[in-house]
Short mmCIF file of C-alpha atoms and ligand atoms in Angstrom, two decimals:
data_model
loop_
_atom_site.label_atom_id
_atom_site.label_comp_id
_atom_site.label_asym_id
_atom_site.label_seq_id
_atom_site.Cartn_x
_atom_site.Cartn_y
_atom_site.Cartn_z
CA MET N 3 -108.51 -3.83 84.16
CA LYS N 4 -107.55 -6.27 81.29
CA ARG N 5 -109.10 -4.28 78.01
CA PHE N 6 -107.21 -0.95 79.74
CA LEU N 7 -103.95 -3.55 79.25
CA MET N 8 -104.26 -4.42 75.53
CA LEU N 9 -105.31 -0.97 75.08
CA LEU N 10 -101.89 0.38 76.51
CA ALA N 11 -100.41 -2.16 74.57
CA LEU N 12 -100.81 -0.95 70.67
CA PRO N 13 -98.94 2.18 70.36
CA VAL N 14 -95.95 0.18 71.42
CA LEU N 15 -96.59 -2.75 69.33
CA LEU N 16 -96.84 -0.19 65.94
CA GLY N 17 -94.19 1.62 67.89
CA ALA N 18 -91.65 -1.58 66.88
CA ALA N 19 -93.02 -1.85 63.44
CA ALA N 20 -89.77 -1.41 61.83
CA PRO N 21 -89.82 2.22 59.30
CA SER N 22 -89.89 1.56 55.53
CA SER N 23 -86.18 2.11 55.20
CA THR N 24 -85.34 2.52 50.94
CA PRO N 25 -82.89 -0.43 50.01
CA ALA N 26 -78.65 1.73 49.90
CA PRO N 27 -78.42 1.48 45.89
CA SER N 28 -76.22 -1.12 44.96
CA PRO N 29 -72.73 0.45 43.14
CA ALA N 30 -72.25 -0.42 40.01
CA ASN N 31 -72.05 -3.75 38.14
CA VAL N 32 -70.11 -3.13 34.36
CA HIS N 33 -69.64 -6.76 32.55
CA ALA N 34 -68.85 -7.14 28.59
CA SER N 35 -70.38 -8.84 25.58
CA HIS N 36 -69.88 -8.88 21.62
CA ALA N 37 -66.05 -8.05 22.67
CA TRP N 38 -63.98 -8.81 20.03
CA MET N 39 -60.85 -7.04 18.80
CA ARG N 40 -60.18 -5.50 14.69
CA TYR N 41 -57.50 -6.41 13.50
CA LEU N 42 -56.28 -5.08 9.79
CA LEU N 43 -51.79 -5.51 9.72
CA PRO N 44 -49.05 -4.87 12.37
CA ASN N 45 -48.27 -1.13 11.53
CA LEU N 46 -52.05 0.34 11.66
CA PRO N 47 -54.15 -0.13 15.07
CA ALA N 48 -56.90 -2.60 15.77
CA ALA N 49 -60.29 -1.69 17.01
CA GLY N 50 -61.94 -3.13 20.07
CA TYR N 51 -66.23 -2.80 19.89
CA MET N 52 -68.40 -4.51 22.85
CA THR N 53 -71.01 -3.47 25.18
CA LEU N 54 -70.81 -2.84 28.03
CA THR N 55 -73.43 -3.31 30.46
CA ASN N 56 -74.44 -1.87 34.25
CA THR N 57 -76.46 -3.80 35.71
CA GLY N 58 -75.58 -1.21 39.34
CA ASP N 59 -77.76 1.85 40.65
CA LEU N 60 -74.90 4.10 40.24
CA THR N 61 -73.46 5.38 35.99
CA THR N 62 -69.86 4.99 35.87
CA LYS N 63 -67.16 6.27 34.25
CA LEU N 64 -64.22 3.03 31.88
CA VAL N 65 -61.43 5.18 32.74
CA LYS N 66 -58.82 3.06 30.92
CA ALA N 67 -57.85 0.14 28.93
CA ASN N 68 -54.80 -2.34 28.85
CA SER N 69 -53.63 -4.55 27.48
CA PRO N 70 -49.70 -6.75 26.79
CA ALA N 71 -50.83 -7.68 23.14
CA CYS N 72 -51.63 -3.53 22.37
CA GLY N 73 -48.38 -1.29 23.69
CA SER N 74 -50.93 1.39 24.56
CA LEU N 75 -54.85 1.05 24.23
CA MET N 76 -56.91 4.34 24.05
CA LEU N 77 -60.91 4.76 24.85
CA HIS N 78 -61.87 6.82 20.72
CA GLU N 79 -64.29 8.06 19.67
CA SER N 80 -65.60 8.21 15.69
CA LYS N 81 -66.91 11.49 14.58
CA ASN N 82 -68.64 12.72 11.60
CA ASP N 83 -67.18 16.62 11.34
CA GLY N 84 -68.72 18.61 8.27
CA GLY N 85 -68.20 14.95 6.36
CA THR N 86 -65.29 13.98 6.96
CA ALA N 87 -65.06 11.08 9.54
CA ILE N 88 -62.09 11.46 12.67
CA MET N 89 -62.09 10.42 15.60
CA MET N 90 -60.37 11.53 18.94
CA MET N 91 -59.45 10.17 22.64
CA VAL N 92 -61.65 10.86 25.40
CA LYS N 93 -61.16 10.97 28.90
CA SER N 94 -63.86 8.74 29.74
CA ILE N 95 -66.65 6.78 28.66
CA SER N 96 -69.89 6.86 30.84
CA ILE N 97 -72.15 3.46 31.37
CA PRO N 98 -75.20 5.21 32.73
CA ALA N 99 -76.70 3.45 35.86
CA HIS N 100 -79.08 0.36 34.08
CA GLY N 101 -77.94 0.91 31.03
CA GLN N 102 -75.48 0.43 27.72
CA ALA N 103 -72.48 2.17 26.51
CA ARG N 104 -71.53 0.50 22.99
CA PHE N 105 -68.45 0.16 21.31
CA GLN N 106 -68.87 0.95 17.64
CA GLU N 107 -67.56 1.28 14.44
CA GLY N 108 -68.52 4.63 13.42
CA GLY N 109 -68.63 6.20 17.61
CA TYR N 110 -66.35 4.97 20.75
CA HIS N 111 -63.85 2.47 20.55
CA LEU N 112 -60.60 1.07 21.75
CA MET N 113 -57.60 1.87 19.41
CA CYS N 114 -54.83 -0.64 19.93
CA MET N 115 -51.75 1.53 18.70
CA GLN N 116 -48.96 -1.19 18.52
CA PRO N 117 -51.22 -4.49 17.67
CA LYS N 118 -49.22 -7.93 18.53
CA MET N 119 -51.60 -9.82 17.44
CA LYS N 120 -53.15 -12.56 15.03
CA PRO N 121 -56.74 -13.37 13.86
CA GLY N 122 -57.66 -16.70 16.22
CA ASP N 123 -56.04 -15.07 18.87
CA LYS N 124 -57.46 -14.31 21.80
CA ILE N 125 -56.39 -10.92 23.74
CA SER N 126 -55.73 -10.25 27.41
CA MET N 127 -57.50 -6.56 28.30
CA ILE N 128 -58.37 -4.65 31.80
CA LEU N 129 -60.57 -2.28 31.89
CA THR N 130 -60.66 -0.13 34.54
CA PHE N 131 -63.47 2.14 36.09
CA ALA N 132 -63.49 5.38 37.61
CA ASP N 133 -64.95 3.46 41.40
CA GLY N 134 -60.95 1.16 40.58
CA ASP N 135 -62.89 -2.14 39.72
CA ASP N 136 -61.51 -3.61 36.83
CA LEU N 137 -63.13 -6.33 34.80
CA LEU N 138 -60.23 -8.85 33.40
CA LEU N 139 -61.44 -9.97 29.65
CA LEU N 140 -60.47 -12.70 26.80
CA VAL N 141 -60.88 -10.44 23.33
CA PRO N 142 -61.08 -12.14 20.66
CA VAL N 143 -59.00 -11.29 17.19
CA TYR N 144 -61.23 -11.48 13.86
CA GLY N 145 -60.03 -9.74 10.50
CA PRO N 146 -61.34 -6.57 8.53
CA ALA N 147 -64.62 -8.33 8.14
CA GLY N 148 -65.28 -9.31 11.66
CA PRO N 149 -66.45 -11.80 13.33
CA PRO N 150 -68.88 -14.12 11.63
CA ALA N 151 -72.55 -13.68 11.11
CA PRO N 152 -74.24 -15.13 14.15
CU1 CU Z 20 -59.23 5.37 17.35
#
């Protein structure tokens, strides 16, 4: 009789084992590094460069940038069009899951149309992502030569 009871109990224990569940994907989680502005002259746009890293499981997009020091702050991409360097506005910039988007010369950059800054300043900036997250940054301003070599 004892043996019979033990056999009965076994399937119950197996059934109680938690099903192996895959964890829900974590939302996109973006941070910025190596952010800086290149300031040229008061009447010329200043460019913003940085690396955005997404440590989340979902791809996201940068859809907007704002700074009180810029008037309009646009998302731009530089391209080589048959030997001529051109730049154009882009609607968004993707940051892949567990990946990066690099803003650098000759590629994506932020374009600060009415710069109110000078080298040595730090300007505040808000980056807005497709999932509604905002990232607040303090971005150092350098002259044409950029940041000193590390
Ligand atoms: Cu530009």
